[in-house]
Every structure is written in C-alpha cells, then in structure tokens.
Coordinates of C-alpha atoms in Angstrom, one line a residue:
Chain R
M1 CA -6.3 25.8 -53.1
A2 CA -9.1 24.3 -51.8
T3 CA -10.4 27.2 -49.3
Y4 CA -10.1 29.8 -52.7
Y5 CA -14.0 29.7 -53.3
A6 CA -14.9 29.0 -49.5
P7 CA -18.3 30.2 -49.6
N8 CA -18.9 31.3 -45.9
G9 CA -16.1 31.4 -43.0
L10 CA -14.0 33.9 -44.9
H11 CA -12.8 35.9 -41.9
N12 CA -12.7 32.7 -39.1
E13 CA -10.4 31.4 -41.8
F14 CA -8.1 35.2 -42.4
W15 CA -8.3 35.4 -38.4
T16 CA -7.7 31.9 -37.4
M17 CA -4.0 31.4 -40.0
S18 CA -3.2 34.6 -39.3
A19 CA -3.0 33.2 -35.7
F20 CA -0.3 31.0 -36.3
G21 CA -3.5 28.2 -35.2
G22 CA -3.1 26.2 -38.5
Q23 CA 0.0 23.7 -39.5
Y24 CA 0.3 22.8 -43.2
E25 CA 1.1 25.3 -45.8
D26 CA -0.7 28.2 -44.1
H27 CA 2.2 28.5 -41.7
G28 CA 4.2 30.2 -45.3
K29 CA 0.7 32.1 -45.8
A30 CA 0.5 33.8 -42.3
Y31 CA 3.8 35.0 -42.7
I32 CA 3.3 36.7 -45.6
L33 CA -0.5 38.4 -44.3
L34 CA 2.2 39.0 -41.4
L35 CA 4.8 41.1 -43.8
L36 CA 1.9 42.6 -45.9
S37 CA 0.4 44.0 -42.9
D38 CA 3.4 45.8 -41.2
S39 CA 3.1 49.0 -40.7
N40 CA 6.6 50.1 -42.4
L41 CA 5.8 48.7 -45.1
P42 CA 7.1 51.2 -47.9
T43 CA 4.0 51.5 -50.0
G44 CA 3.8 55.5 -49.4
S45 CA 0.1 55.0 -47.9
F46 CA 2.0 57.2 -44.7
V47 CA 1.4 60.5 -46.9
A48 CA -2.5 59.0 -48.3
S49 CA -5.2 60.2 -45.6
A50 CA -7.7 59.2 -48.7
G51 CA -9.9 63.2 -47.9
L52 CA -9.7 62.8 -44.2
E53 CA -7.3 66.0 -43.8
S54 CA -9.2 67.7 -46.3
Y55 CA -12.7 66.2 -43.9
V56 CA -11.2 68.0 -41.3
T57 CA -10.3 71.3 -42.7
H58 CA -13.5 71.6 -44.1
G59 CA -15.0 72.1 -40.8
F60 CA -16.8 68.3 -40.7
F61 CA -14.9 67.9 -37.6
S62 CA -15.8 70.5 -36.3
S63 CA -15.9 71.2 -32.6
T64 CA -17.4 74.4 -32.1
Q65 CA -21.0 73.5 -32.8
S66 CA -22.8 72.7 -29.5
P67 CA -22.6 70.5 -28.6
P68 CA -19.0 69.7 -29.9
R69 CA -18.8 67.0 -31.7
D70 CA -16.8 64.3 -30.4
K71 CA -13.5 63.6 -32.0
M72 CA -13.8 59.5 -31.3
D73 CA -17.5 60.0 -33.3
A74 CA -16.6 61.9 -36.6
T75 CA -13.6 59.7 -36.8
I76 CA -15.8 56.7 -36.9
D77 CA -18.1 58.4 -39.0
F78 CA -15.7 59.3 -41.8
L79 CA -14.4 56.1 -41.4
Q80 CA -17.9 54.6 -42.0
D81 CA -18.7 56.9 -45.3
S82 CA -15.1 56.1 -46.8
L83 CA -14.2 52.6 -46.4
R84 CA -18.1 52.1 -47.9
S85 CA -17.5 53.9 -50.7
Y86 CA -13.7 51.9 -51.3
A87 CA -15.1 48.8 -50.6
H88 CA -17.4 49.4 -53.4
S89 CA -15.9 51.0 -55.8
A90 CA -11.8 49.6 -55.8
L91 CA -12.8 45.8 -54.5
P92 CA -14.5 45.3 -57.6
F93 CA -10.8 46.0 -59.5
V94 CA -9.0 43.9 -56.7
T95 CA -11.1 41.0 -57.1
D96 CA -11.3 40.8 -61.2
A97 CA -7.2 41.6 -61.1
H98 CA -6.3 39.2 -58.7
M99 CA -8.4 36.5 -60.8
S100 CA -7.0 37.7 -63.8
A101 CA -3.2 37.4 -62.7
R102 CA -4.0 34.1 -60.9
K103 CA -5.3 32.8 -64.1
L104 CA -2.2 33.9 -66.7
L105 CA 0.2 32.2 -63.7
S106 CA -1.3 28.9 -64.1
T107 CA -1.2 28.7 -67.8
H108 CA 1.8 27.9 -69.4
E109 CA 1.0 30.5 -72.3
D110 CA 3.6 33.6 -73.0
M111 CA 3.2 36.5 -70.9
S112 CA 1.5 38.8 -73.0
G113 CA -1.5 37.8 -71.5
S114 CA -1.5 40.9 -68.8
S115 CA -3.4 42.7 -71.5
G116 CA -6.6 41.5 -69.2
V117 CA -4.9 43.6 -65.8
I118 CA -4.0 46.8 -68.1
D119 CA -7.5 46.9 -69.5
L120 CA -8.8 46.8 -65.8
D121 CA -6.1 49.3 -65.2
D122 CA -7.6 51.6 -68.1
L123 CA -11.1 51.1 -67.0
Y124 CA -9.9 52.1 -62.9
E125 CA -9.0 55.2 -64.3
S126 CA -11.8 56.3 -66.3
M127 CA -14.5 55.4 -63.2
T128 CA -11.9 57.2 -61.1
L129 CA -13.0 60.7 -61.6
N130 CA -11.1 63.0 -59.1
H131 CA -7.2 63.6 -59.7
V132 CA -6.5 63.7 -55.8
S133 CA -7.6 60.4 -55.1
R134 CA -6.3 59.2 -59.1
R135 CA -2.9 60.6 -58.6
A136 CA -2.4 58.5 -54.8
S137 CA -3.7 55.3 -56.1
K138 CA -0.9 55.5 -58.9
S139 CA 1.8 56.2 -56.5
Q140 CA 0.7 53.7 -53.9
G141 CA -0.5 50.9 -56.8
V142 CA 3.7 51.5 -58.7
A143 CA 4.9 51.4 -54.8
L144 CA 3.5 47.9 -54.6
L145 CA 4.8 46.6 -57.6
T146 CA 8.5 47.3 -56.8
L147 CA 7.8 46.2 -53.4
Y148 CA 6.8 43.1 -54.9
S149 CA 10.3 42.9 -57.1
K150 CA 12.4 44.3 -54.6
G151 CA 11.3 43.0 -51.7
F152 CA 9.2 39.9 -52.1
S153 CA 11.8 38.4 -54.7
R154 CA 14.6 35.8 -53.7
P155 CA 17.2 37.7 -52.9
S156 CA 20.1 36.2 -55.8
T157 CA 22.8 35.4 -53.4
R158 CA 25.7 33.0 -55.2
R159 CA 24.1 30.3 -53.1
Q160 CA 21.0 30.7 -53.6
R161 CA 21.4 30.5 -57.4
H162 CA 23.3 27.5 -57.1
L163 CA 21.1 26.2 -55.3
R164 CA 17.5 27.6 -58.2
H165 CA 20.1 25.3 -60.2
E166 CA 19.4 22.3 -58.5
A167 CA 16.1 22.2 -57.4
V168 CA 13.8 23.3 -60.3
D169 CA 10.3 22.7 -58.8
S170 CA 6.7 24.3 -59.7
E171 CA 6.9 27.1 -57.5
L172 CA 10.5 28.4 -58.1
L173 CA 8.6 28.3 -61.3
Q174 CA 5.5 30.0 -60.5
E175 CA 7.7 32.6 -58.8
D176 CA 9.5 33.1 -62.0
R177 CA 6.4 33.3 -63.8
A178 CA 5.0 36.2 -61.3
G179 CA 8.4 37.8 -61.3
A180 CA 8.1 38.7 -65.2
F181 CA 4.8 39.4 -65.2
V182 CA 4.9 42.2 -62.5
D183 CA 8.4 43.1 -64.1
E184 CA 6.6 43.6 -67.6
L185 CA 3.8 45.7 -65.6
K186 CA 6.1 48.2 -64.4
L187 CA 7.9 48.4 -67.6
L188 CA 4.3 49.3 -68.8
I189 CA 4.2 51.7 -65.9
R190 CA 7.0 53.6 -67.4
Q191 CA 6.6 54.1 -70.7
D192 CA 3.1 55.4 -69.6
K193 CA 1.7 52.5 -71.3
T194 CA -0.5 51.6 -68.1
H195 CA -1.3 53.4 -64.5
G196 CA -0.6 50.9 -61.8
H197 CA -3.5 52.0 -60.0
L198 CA -3.6 50.9 -56.4
P199 CA -6.4 47.9 -56.2
V200 CA -5.3 46.8 -59.6
C201 CA -2.0 46.3 -58.4
W202 CA -3.1 45.0 -55.1
G203 CA -4.2 42.1 -56.7
V204 CA -1.6 41.3 -58.8
L205 CA 0.8 41.0 -55.4
T206 CA -2.2 39.2 -53.4
A207 CA -2.1 36.7 -56.7
C208 CA 1.5 36.9 -56.9
L209 CA 2.2 35.7 -53.6
G210 CA -0.6 33.0 -53.6
L211 CA -3.2 34.9 -51.1
S212 CA -6.7 33.4 -51.7
L213 CA -8.7 36.3 -53.0
E214 CA -10.4 36.4 -50.0
R215 CA -7.7 37.4 -47.4
S216 CA -6.8 39.8 -50.4
Q217 CA -9.7 41.1 -50.4
F218 CA -10.5 41.7 -46.5
L219 CA -6.6 42.7 -46.0
H220 CA -7.2 45.6 -48.5
L221 CA -9.9 46.6 -46.7
F222 CA -8.3 46.5 -43.7
L223 CA -5.2 48.2 -44.5
H224 CA -7.6 50.9 -46.1
A225 CA -8.7 51.5 -42.5
R226 CA -5.9 51.5 -40.2
S227 CA -4.0 54.0 -43.1
L228 CA -6.9 56.1 -42.0
L229 CA -6.4 56.0 -38.4
S230 CA -2.7 56.4 -38.7
A231 CA -3.9 59.6 -40.7
S232 CA -6.2 60.7 -37.6
V233 CA -3.9 60.2 -35.6
R234 CA -1.0 62.0 -37.3
L235 CA -3.4 64.9 -38.1
N236 CA -4.0 64.4 -34.0
T237 CA -7.7 64.1 -34.6
I238 CA -7.7 61.2 -32.4
G239 CA -5.3 60.0 -30.1
P240 CA -2.4 56.4 -30.9
Y241 CA -4.5 54.8 -27.9
A242 CA -8.1 55.7 -29.6
A243 CA -6.8 54.7 -32.8
Q244 CA -5.9 51.2 -31.4
Q245 CA -9.1 50.7 -29.7
L246 CA -10.9 51.5 -33.4
L247 CA -9.0 49.5 -35.3
L248 CA -10.2 46.8 -32.9
H249 CA -13.5 47.4 -32.2
A250 CA -15.0 49.8 -34.9
V251 CA -12.6 48.5 -37.8
K252 CA -13.2 45.0 -37.9
P253 CA -16.6 44.8 -37.7
L254 CA -16.8 47.6 -40.8
V255 CA -14.2 45.7 -42.4
E256 CA -15.8 42.5 -42.0
F257 CA -19.3 43.6 -43.3
E258 CA -17.9 45.8 -46.3
S259 CA -15.3 42.5 -47.6
R260 CA -18.6 40.8 -47.6
R261 CA -21.0 42.4 -48.5
C262 CA -18.8 43.8 -51.7
Q263 CA -16.7 40.4 -52.0
H264 CA -18.8 39.2 -55.3
L265 CA -18.7 42.2 -57.0
H266 CA -17.0 42.3 -60.0
T267 CA -16.2 45.6 -62.9
E268 CA -17.9 45.2 -66.3
L269 CA -14.4 43.1 -67.2
G270 CA -14.9 40.3 -64.9
G271 CA -16.6 37.4 -64.1
D272 CA -17.8 35.1 -62.0
N273 CA -16.4 32.2 -63.6
S274 CA -19.3 31.2 -65.3
G275 CA -19.0 33.4 -68.7
D276 CA -22.1 35.5 -67.7
R277 CA -21.9 39.3 -67.9
V278 CA -22.0 40.7 -64.8
D279 CA -25.1 42.9 -63.9
E280 CA -23.6 46.4 -63.6
V281 CA -26.3 47.9 -62.1
T282 CA -26.8 45.6 -59.4
H283 CA -23.2 44.0 -58.8
G284 CA -20.5 46.9 -60.5
P285 CA -18.4 48.9 -59.0
A286 CA -19.8 52.5 -57.8
V287 CA -18.9 55.8 -55.4
T288 CA -21.5 55.7 -52.6
W289 CA -20.1 58.4 -50.8
P290 CA -20.2 62.3 -53.7
L291 CA -19.2 64.3 -50.9
G292 CA -16.6 62.0 -49.9
E293 CA -15.8 63.1 -53.6
I294 CA -15.8 66.8 -53.9
L295 CA -13.8 66.8 -50.4
A296 CA -10.6 64.2 -51.9
A297 CA -10.9 66.3 -54.8
R298 CA -10.3 69.7 -53.2
H299 CA -7.4 68.2 -51.1
D300 CA -4.7 70.4 -52.7
L301 CA -7.0 73.7 -52.2
Q302 CA -6.2 73.5 -48.4
H303 CA -3.9 76.3 -47.5
S304 CA -1.4 74.2 -45.1
R305 CA -1.7 70.2 -45.5
I306 CA 0.3 67.3 -44.3
F307 CA -0.8 64.5 -46.6
N308 CA -0.5 63.7 -51.1
S309 CA -4.7 62.8 -50.6
Chain Z
M1 CA -41.7 50.9 -80.4
E2 CA -42.2 49.9 -77.0
A3 CA -43.7 52.1 -74.1
G4 CA -42.1 54.6 -72.9
S5 CA -39.8 54.8 -75.3
G6 CA -38.7 57.6 -78.3
R7 CA -35.7 58.7 -80.8
I8 CA -35.1 61.9 -81.8
V9 CA -32.5 62.5 -84.6
L10 CA -31.7 66.3 -85.3
R11 CA -29.7 66.9 -89.0
K12 CA -28.7 70.0 -90.3
H13 CA -29.5 71.1 -93.7
G14 CA -27.3 74.0 -95.0
T15 CA -27.6 76.1 -91.8
E16 CA -30.8 75.3 -90.7
A17 CA -31.1 72.0 -88.2
A18 CA -34.4 70.1 -88.6
F19 CA -35.5 66.9 -86.2
S20 CA -35.6 64.5 -88.7
E21 CA -37.8 62.0 -86.3
L22 CA -39.2 63.3 -82.7
S23 CA -40.8 59.4 -82.0
Y24 CA -42.3 58.9 -78.2
V25 CA -44.4 56.2 -76.6
Y26 CA -46.7 57.0 -73.3
P27 CA -45.3 57.6 -70.7
L28 CA -42.9 59.6 -72.5
K29 CA -43.1 62.6 -74.1
L30 CA -41.2 64.8 -76.5
L31 CA -41.5 68.7 -76.7
S32 CA -39.5 70.7 -79.3
P33 CA -40.2 74.7 -77.9
R34 CA -40.4 77.2 -81.2
L35 CA -37.6 79.8 -80.5
S36 CA -35.9 82.5 -82.2
P37 CA -33.0 81.6 -85.2
E38 CA -30.2 82.2 -82.0
N39 CA -31.1 79.4 -80.5
A40 CA -29.9 76.1 -80.9
S41 CA -32.3 73.5 -81.0
A42 CA -34.3 72.1 -77.9
V43 CA -36.6 69.1 -76.8
Y44 CA -38.8 68.9 -73.4
V45 CA -38.0 65.7 -71.6
V46 CA -41.4 65.0 -70.3
S47 CA -43.4 62.5 -68.4
Y48 CA -46.8 62.0 -68.3
G49 CA -47.9 63.0 -64.9
G50 CA -45.1 65.1 -64.3
G51 CA -43.2 62.1 -62.6
L52 CA -42.5 58.6 -63.1
V53 CA -44.0 55.3 -61.2
G54 CA -42.2 52.1 -59.6
G55 CA -41.8 50.8 -62.6
D56 CA -41.5 52.8 -66.0
R57 CA -38.9 52.7 -68.1
I58 CA -37.8 55.3 -70.7
Q59 CA -35.5 54.8 -73.3
L60 CA -34.2 57.4 -75.2
S61 CA -32.2 57.5 -77.8
V62 CA -30.2 60.8 -80.0
V63 CA -28.4 61.2 -82.7
V64 CA -27.1 64.9 -83.2
D65 CA -25.6 64.9 -87.0
E66 CA -22.6 66.5 -88.0
G67 CA -22.8 70.5 -87.3
A68 CA -25.5 70.3 -85.1
A69 CA -26.4 71.4 -81.6
L70 CA -29.3 70.0 -79.4
V71 CA -30.4 71.3 -75.9
I72 CA -31.9 68.8 -73.7
L73 CA -34.3 70.2 -70.9
T74 CA -36.9 68.8 -68.9
Q75 CA -40.1 70.7 -67.3
G76 CA -39.5 70.7 -63.4
S77 CA -37.3 67.9 -61.7
T78 CA -37.6 64.1 -62.9
K79 CA -40.2 63.0 -59.3
V80 CA -39.4 59.2 -59.1
F81 CA -42.6 57.9 -57.1
K82 CA -42.0 55.1 -54.4
N83 CA -42.3 51.3 -55.7
R84 CA -45.7 49.9 -56.5
S85 CA -44.1 47.2 -54.8
G86 CA -43.5 49.1 -51.5
G87 CA -43.3 46.1 -49.6
R88 CA -40.8 43.8 -51.8
L89 CA -38.3 47.0 -51.4
S90 CA -36.8 46.0 -48.3
S91 CA -33.2 47.4 -47.2
R92 CA -31.5 44.9 -49.6
S93 CA -32.1 46.4 -53.1
Q94 CA -30.2 43.5 -54.6
G95 CA -32.8 41.6 -53.7
T96 CA -35.2 44.1 -55.9
P97 CA -36.7 42.6 -58.6
A98 CA -34.7 44.2 -61.8
D99 CA -38.1 45.2 -63.7
A100 CA -39.7 47.2 -60.3
I101 CA -37.0 49.2 -60.7
T102 CA -37.7 52.8 -62.2
T103 CA -35.8 53.5 -64.9
Q104 CA -35.0 55.7 -67.5
V105 CA -32.1 54.7 -70.3
L106 CA -30.3 57.4 -72.8
D107 CA -28.6 56.7 -75.5
V108 CA -26.4 59.6 -77.4
S109 CA -24.3 60.1 -80.1
I110 CA -22.7 63.1 -81.6
A111 CA -21.1 63.4 -84.8
R112 CA -18.9 65.4 -86.2
G113 CA -18.4 69.1 -84.6
G114 CA -21.9 68.4 -82.8
A115 CA -23.1 69.2 -79.4
V116 CA -25.3 67.6 -76.5
F117 CA -26.0 70.3 -74.0
L118 CA -28.2 68.0 -71.3
L119 CA -29.2 70.1 -69.2
P120 CA -32.1 68.2 -67.0
D121 CA -33.7 70.0 -63.7
P122 CA -32.6 67.5 -61.1
V123 CA -34.0 63.7 -59.6
T124 CA -35.9 64.0 -57.1
C125 CA -36.7 60.6 -55.7
F126 CA -40.0 60.3 -53.0
R127 CA -39.4 58.6 -49.8
S128 CA -38.5 54.7 -50.7
A129 CA -38.3 55.3 -54.4
A130 CA -35.8 52.9 -55.9
Y131 CA -34.3 54.7 -59.8
N132 CA -31.7 53.8 -61.9
Q133 CA -30.6 56.0 -64.8
I134 CA -28.2 55.0 -67.5
Q135 CA -27.0 57.2 -70.3
V136 CA -24.3 57.0 -72.5
F137 CA -22.3 59.4 -75.1
R138 CA -21.1 58.3 -77.8
L139 CA -19.0 61.7 -79.6
H140 CA -16.9 62.1 -82.5
S141 CA -13.4 63.9 -81.3
S142 CA -14.8 67.0 -82.5
A143 CA -18.1 66.9 -80.7
S144 CA -19.0 68.5 -77.5
L145 CA -20.6 67.6 -74.3
V146 CA -21.9 69.4 -71.3
L147 CA -23.9 66.6 -69.1
L148 CA -25.5 67.7 -66.0
D149 CA -26.6 65.2 -63.5
W150 CA -28.0 65.8 -60.1
V151 CA -30.1 64.8 -57.5
T152 CA -31.9 66.0 -54.8
S153 CA -32.6 65.1 -51.2
G154 CA -36.4 64.9 -51.6
R155 CA -39.4 66.7 -50.7
K156 CA -38.2 69.0 -47.9
S157 CA -41.3 70.4 -47.4
I158 CA -42.8 67.3 -45.8
G159 CA -40.0 66.3 -44.3
E160 CA -38.1 64.1 -46.8
D161 CA -34.0 64.0 -46.5
W162 CA -32.8 61.5 -48.2
A163 CA -35.8 59.0 -47.9
F164 CA -35.9 56.9 -51.1
S165 CA -34.5 53.6 -51.3
R166 CA -32.0 53.4 -54.2
Y167 CA -30.6 55.7 -56.6
Y168 CA -28.3 54.4 -59.1
S169 CA -26.4 56.9 -61.8
K170 CA -24.3 55.7 -64.6
N171 CA -23.1 57.8 -67.1
E172 CA -20.4 56.8 -69.6
V173 CA -18.9 59.2 -72.1
W174 CA -16.6 57.5 -75.4
V175 CA -15.0 59.9 -77.3
E176 CA -14.7 57.8 -80.5
N177 CA -13.0 54.4 -79.3
R178 CA -11.7 55.5 -76.0
Q179 CA -14.0 56.0 -72.6
L180 CA -13.2 59.2 -71.2
A181 CA -15.2 58.8 -67.9
K182 CA -17.9 56.2 -66.9
D183 CA -19.5 57.8 -63.5
I184 CA -21.7 55.7 -61.3
M185 CA -22.7 56.4 -58.0
L186 CA -25.1 54.5 -56.3
L187 CA -27.3 55.7 -52.8
E188 CA -28.8 53.7 -50.6
E189 CA -29.7 53.5 -47.0
Q190 CA -26.6 51.5 -45.3
Q191 CA -27.5 48.5 -43.0
P192 CA -26.5 49.3 -39.6
L193 CA -23.9 47.4 -38.0
P194 CA -24.6 45.7 -34.2
S195 CA -21.3 47.2 -32.6
L196 CA -21.0 50.8 -34.3
P197 CA -23.2 54.2 -33.9
P198 CA -25.6 53.8 -37.0
R199 CA -24.9 56.1 -39.6
T200 CA -27.9 57.5 -42.4
L201 CA -27.6 57.9 -46.0
A202 CA -28.4 61.6 -44.9
E203 CA -26.2 62.1 -41.9
S204 CA -23.4 61.0 -44.8
L205 CA -24.6 63.1 -47.2
A206 CA -25.6 66.3 -44.9
P207 CA -25.5 68.8 -44.7
Y208 CA -26.3 69.0 -48.5
S209 CA -29.3 68.4 -49.7
C210 CA -28.5 68.3 -54.0
Y211 CA -25.6 66.7 -55.4
A212 CA -24.9 67.8 -58.8
T213 CA -22.1 65.9 -61.4
L214 CA -21.1 67.8 -64.6
I215 CA -19.2 66.1 -67.2
M216 CA -17.7 68.7 -70.7
C217 CA -15.9 67.7 -73.4
G218 CA -14.8 69.6 -76.5
P219 CA -14.3 72.4 -78.6
L220 CA -16.7 74.1 -77.8
V221 CA -16.8 74.1 -74.0
Q222 CA -13.2 74.8 -73.8
N223 CA -13.2 78.0 -72.5
T224 CA -15.6 77.1 -69.7
L225 CA -13.2 74.5 -69.2
S226 CA -10.8 76.8 -68.6
S227 CA -12.2 79.4 -66.9
L228 CA -13.6 76.6 -64.5
S229 CA -10.1 75.1 -64.5
A230 CA -8.5 79.0 -63.2
D231 CA -11.3 79.6 -60.3
F232 CA -10.4 76.0 -59.3
G233 CA -6.5 76.8 -59.0
R234 CA -7.8 80.0 -57.6
L235 CA -10.1 78.5 -53.9
T236 CA -8.0 78.4 -50.9
V237 CA -9.2 76.5 -48.0
F238 CA -8.1 77.6 -44.2
K239 CA -9.4 75.4 -41.2
Q240 CA -13.8 76.2 -41.4
A241 CA -15.3 75.6 -37.9
S242 CA -18.1 74.5 -40.1
P243 CA -19.2 73.4 -43.6
H244 CA -20.0 75.7 -46.2
E245 CA -23.4 76.2 -47.7
L246 CA -21.6 75.4 -51.2
L247 CA -19.3 72.8 -52.1
W248 CA -17.5 72.1 -55.4
S249 CA -14.4 70.5 -56.8
F250 CA -12.8 70.5 -60.8
S251 CA -11.3 68.0 -61.7
A252 CA -9.8 67.5 -65.2
I253 CA -9.9 64.0 -67.3
G254 CA -8.6 62.5 -70.6
D255 CA -5.2 64.8 -69.8
G256 CA -7.1 67.9 -70.1
A257 CA -9.6 66.9 -73.3
G258 CA -12.3 67.3 -70.8
C259 CA -13.5 67.7 -66.8
V260 CA -15.7 66.5 -64.5
V261 CA -16.9 68.8 -61.6
R262 CA -19.4 68.3 -58.7
V263 CA -21.2 70.4 -56.3
A264 CA -23.3 69.8 -53.0
G265 CA -25.3 72.5 -52.1
T266 CA -27.4 73.1 -48.7
E267 CA -30.5 74.2 -51.3
T268 CA -31.5 72.5 -54.6
E269 CA -31.2 76.8 -55.7
L270 CA -27.7 77.4 -54.5
V271 CA -26.5 75.1 -57.0
R272 CA -28.9 76.0 -59.7
N273 CA -26.9 79.8 -59.4
W274 CA -23.6 78.5 -59.2
L275 CA -24.0 76.6 -62.4
G276 CA -25.9 79.1 -64.5
E277 CA -23.1 81.7 -63.5
K278 CA -20.0 79.4 -64.1
L279 CA -21.8 78.3 -67.5
V280 CA -22.8 82.1 -68.6
A281 CA -20.3 81.4 -71.2
L282 CA -22.7 78.7 -73.2
E283 CA -25.3 80.8 -73.5
G284 CA -23.5 82.4 -76.6
I285 CA -23.1 79.0 -77.4
M286 CA -27.2 77.8 -76.8
G287 CA -28.8 81.1 -77.0
P288 CA -30.3 82.9 -74.9
D289 CA -33.6 81.8 -74.5
L290 CA -32.6 78.2 -73.9
Y291 CA -29.8 79.5 -71.3
R292 CA -32.1 80.9 -69.0
R293 CA -34.6 77.9 -69.7
A294 CA -32.0 75.7 -68.2
F295 CA -30.9 78.0 -65.5
G296 CA -33.4 80.3 -64.7

C-alpha cells in the first residue's frame, strides 16, 4: 500500500516488479499482472480494432501515394493519435473508478455505495458520442466483470469451502466484498440500470484485485496499444514480428509518456482526495483526435470488415 | 455587468416574440437584425475589431421562454488572436495561467416548446492562440436545439495549418436533469517523444482543415434527424486509395432523442455547403432569410 500514491518511479515500479525482482507481497501482484496481460484473456478485445480497420479502409494507410507510405510508419501514426486520445478521454475514468471502488472496498458500509461507480459509468456514456466506440466499450467492460467473477474468484470446491470456514482473515473478507460488489454491478447492467463501460469496469476490476492505481493506469493503456497491434496483424497491415518490434520500441515510450501525462486527470466526479473540485478545462477528460471519432463511427459502413469496432 | 458579458431574454407575447432583454458590455456586442415575419428571432454575436484578443473573456447568457425560437449567428468566423503574453505560452499549456486564455462562455436555457439554433461561423485560431469555449444548454423535455461548433486550421492564406497552441471546446446538453451529451474536444500540439517519429497536430488532422460537431435534439429537428440517419445508413465504404475530401458521421444519442454529427472537410466551404444541404429542413423552421444567412 505504501506505493499507492508514489509520486514518481511509476514505471520502474511496474517493470521491476513484473520481472519478479522483488520479494514481499509483490510476488502476488506480479502474478496478477501476468494473468491480466495474457493475450488469451477472454475480454473480447480481439474483435475490437478501435477504429484502425476503418482508418485503413478510408485510405489513410494508402500505399498508392508517391512515395508509397510505409506501413510501419502509418501504424505508428495511428497508434500515437489513437492512444493519445484514448488516454486523455478514458484514463480519468479508470482513475476515478479505481479510487471509488477502492474506497468502497475498504469501508465496512453496505454495498449500496456503488452509486459513485454508476455515476462515472453514466458520465462516460454521455461523453462517448459515437455509437461504435460506445458499443465496443460496453461489451468489453461487461466481459471484464464476468472475467472477475468467473475467472478470478476462488474456486468453490468442498475443501476450499472448509478452509474458508476456518480462516476468516481480512484478505478473504476483502475478496467477499469485491465479489459482492462486482455481482451487484453485473446485475445493474443486466437490468439496464447502468452501462458497464470498459474504463470504469477496468478501474473496478483492478481495484478488486488489489492493483495499485499506477499499475492499473499503465496496464490499461498498454493493453489498448497491444490490442491495436494485434488488430493490425489480423488486418495484415504489419507482420507479427513487426508488431512485436513496435510493442517494445514504439509502444513502450508512448504508453509511459501518456500514462504519466494523464495519470493526474480526473472526471468532474472524481478528485485528488483534497476535496477540491477538479478544473475540468485543464485536468478533465477530452477527446484529442476528432478524425478518429469520425472514422470509428463510420466502422459499420465498411463493405467488408472483420472487426466489430 | 462585467466586461465581455451579455444577456439575451426572448419571450413570446401571443404570436409575437420579443427581446425583453438584450444587454452587452464591451468587447461583446449583440445585434438583432430586422427580419420579415416568416423568420424566427435572431441575434448576431459580434466582437469589436472582428476578433478576440488573448485574455478576452466573453460570457453570454441566453434565456428562451415558452414557445419562442432564437437563431444565434456571427458575422464571419470568430478570430482568436495570439495571446498577448506570447512568451508564456510554451508547448505545455497546462502551465498557462487560466486568465491569459481567451475564453467564451455561453449559457443557454430553453423553456417548454422553445428552440435555439446556434449556427455561428467557425472559430479560427491564429498561430499560437489559446482558446477555451464552454457552452452549457439546459432544455425542457419539449424544447429543441441545433448546436453547431466548428473550428478551422487557421489562416490558410498565410500558411497556417493547425498552428494555434490550444483549442478547448466543451458542450454540455441537459434535458431536464439528464445529461444528453457532454462533448469535449481538445486540440493542441503534442510533445514529441525522443524515440518516436514526430507527429504534429496538423499531421494528425490531415488532410482536413475544418472540423465540425453538430448536436441536435428535440421535436423540431426530428425530421432532420431521421433523414440524416437514413442518409448515413445508406453509405457503403469500399477500400479507398486515398481519403475523401469530406467525411462525416452520425451517431444517435439518448435512445434516439438526439444525435451527434461530425464533419471534416479539406475546405471550410465544403463543410458549410454540406451542412446547408443536410439541414435544409430547418429553412421552414428558422425562416428563409436566416437559413441563407447561416449557410449561404
């Protein structure tokens, strides 16, 4: 918990611990990170290209220009524009959802306190003004909650139930609370009372798993970028080795920079715990790439397509 | 009243709508043109000298009463000049003192059956200019709104191409207590990263030099909304060799109560003509003169 608000060293912390260099409880957190960054995780991200497919179809990757545009360059350009806008518009929601869920899990009040998370979810809905991104965000968000309740909860074998009965430690209690919280959110989504948007659900999931805010923010942007690169491999714009190259040499500095630049942004509902209202004009969410919005919203118009967004 | 502030109150008495208040303080100026009776009421929002200088703050509040319809226009694009304190505006705009940034604040409330058509010319930010625009619309559930918010890449004639330092635009639309849309766009030059090829704002937005956002809702625009939706649904995109000169998108919001349309064009006039064509059904609501003034 000591590193929760570490003012700097975020990236060192992230990398050293994921390399298993550490000792203490970080082993457990590193293990969670490995699980979350597994590309086979059933989150539905493999059907999302976040506008890349539409970008390619609309001629922005064009190789008919003279001189022909290098596909690696075009991919890096899209990555930069897309990730920057996504970081600026979605990361504040990850941050505030994480803080809100964390607060909820650490108190002993009943779970009706999920309203903070629901308000964030509503706000994300009214700020995500293109139907394709909204649709993709909802399906991935709901998948994350399902992943938590089905994939990260303790298996309830008879022996486990017995053990559980014996040892009522605080970690187990925390897990129970997290499980109940996620179940309540899923119920509200099923009843159409909230949306289940990806950044909000990601914040909730990572808070429930006990990941620090910085790791949650960093990993979210990393996964967004990696999913874009997987999409470009499937679209055959770049090969798998090139994607790996970009992941290491282009995505790393980009994700590091953007997570640092956007880590202190909040929504109008959040705050930095000082009780002051956030100045939305300087520290609030914003879309920074209007072209990306138009292209994403035109996704369904493509005559042939392999992705859902 | 503070410098740059203004207030418009439009009320309907019988069949006649009249301004019960139309007040403004330098550098803001409000003009109400005389129009033939088939037109709605209109106000031009004008700034002295035809533009806003660094640090100017315009704060306009608009109240449209039951059943009244108001068209808000400008005379030519809103030009935002470079900040007075040029040196202070480095690439890190978060360090810019808030009072140095040219700001326009618009607060609109529309009562039962009322309507507002905000159809300004685009904002043009000159090199190194910084601009904030904050617009909040509060509507009765039976009120209608057409909100056009657009920006150009600068003075093309002297080679400006997205060369301003910061453009921030926020539009909040509330219908009763529900937030229908909150649109926030921030355009600013990105800091280059050492290990990546540099990517300028102009490159990110190329080949377009004008971006428009149109938010509409309410009973008076239902026809326009459904025809736009149908037009959009009919489009099919085959793999293109190069980008089109105009690109647009349509998304329904609030379970179909409204929509967000975004348009990008290589020329401002392309976007203006497109808007005029797609919004032609508004002619019957605003009146022919006002329609022509807005899109002509």
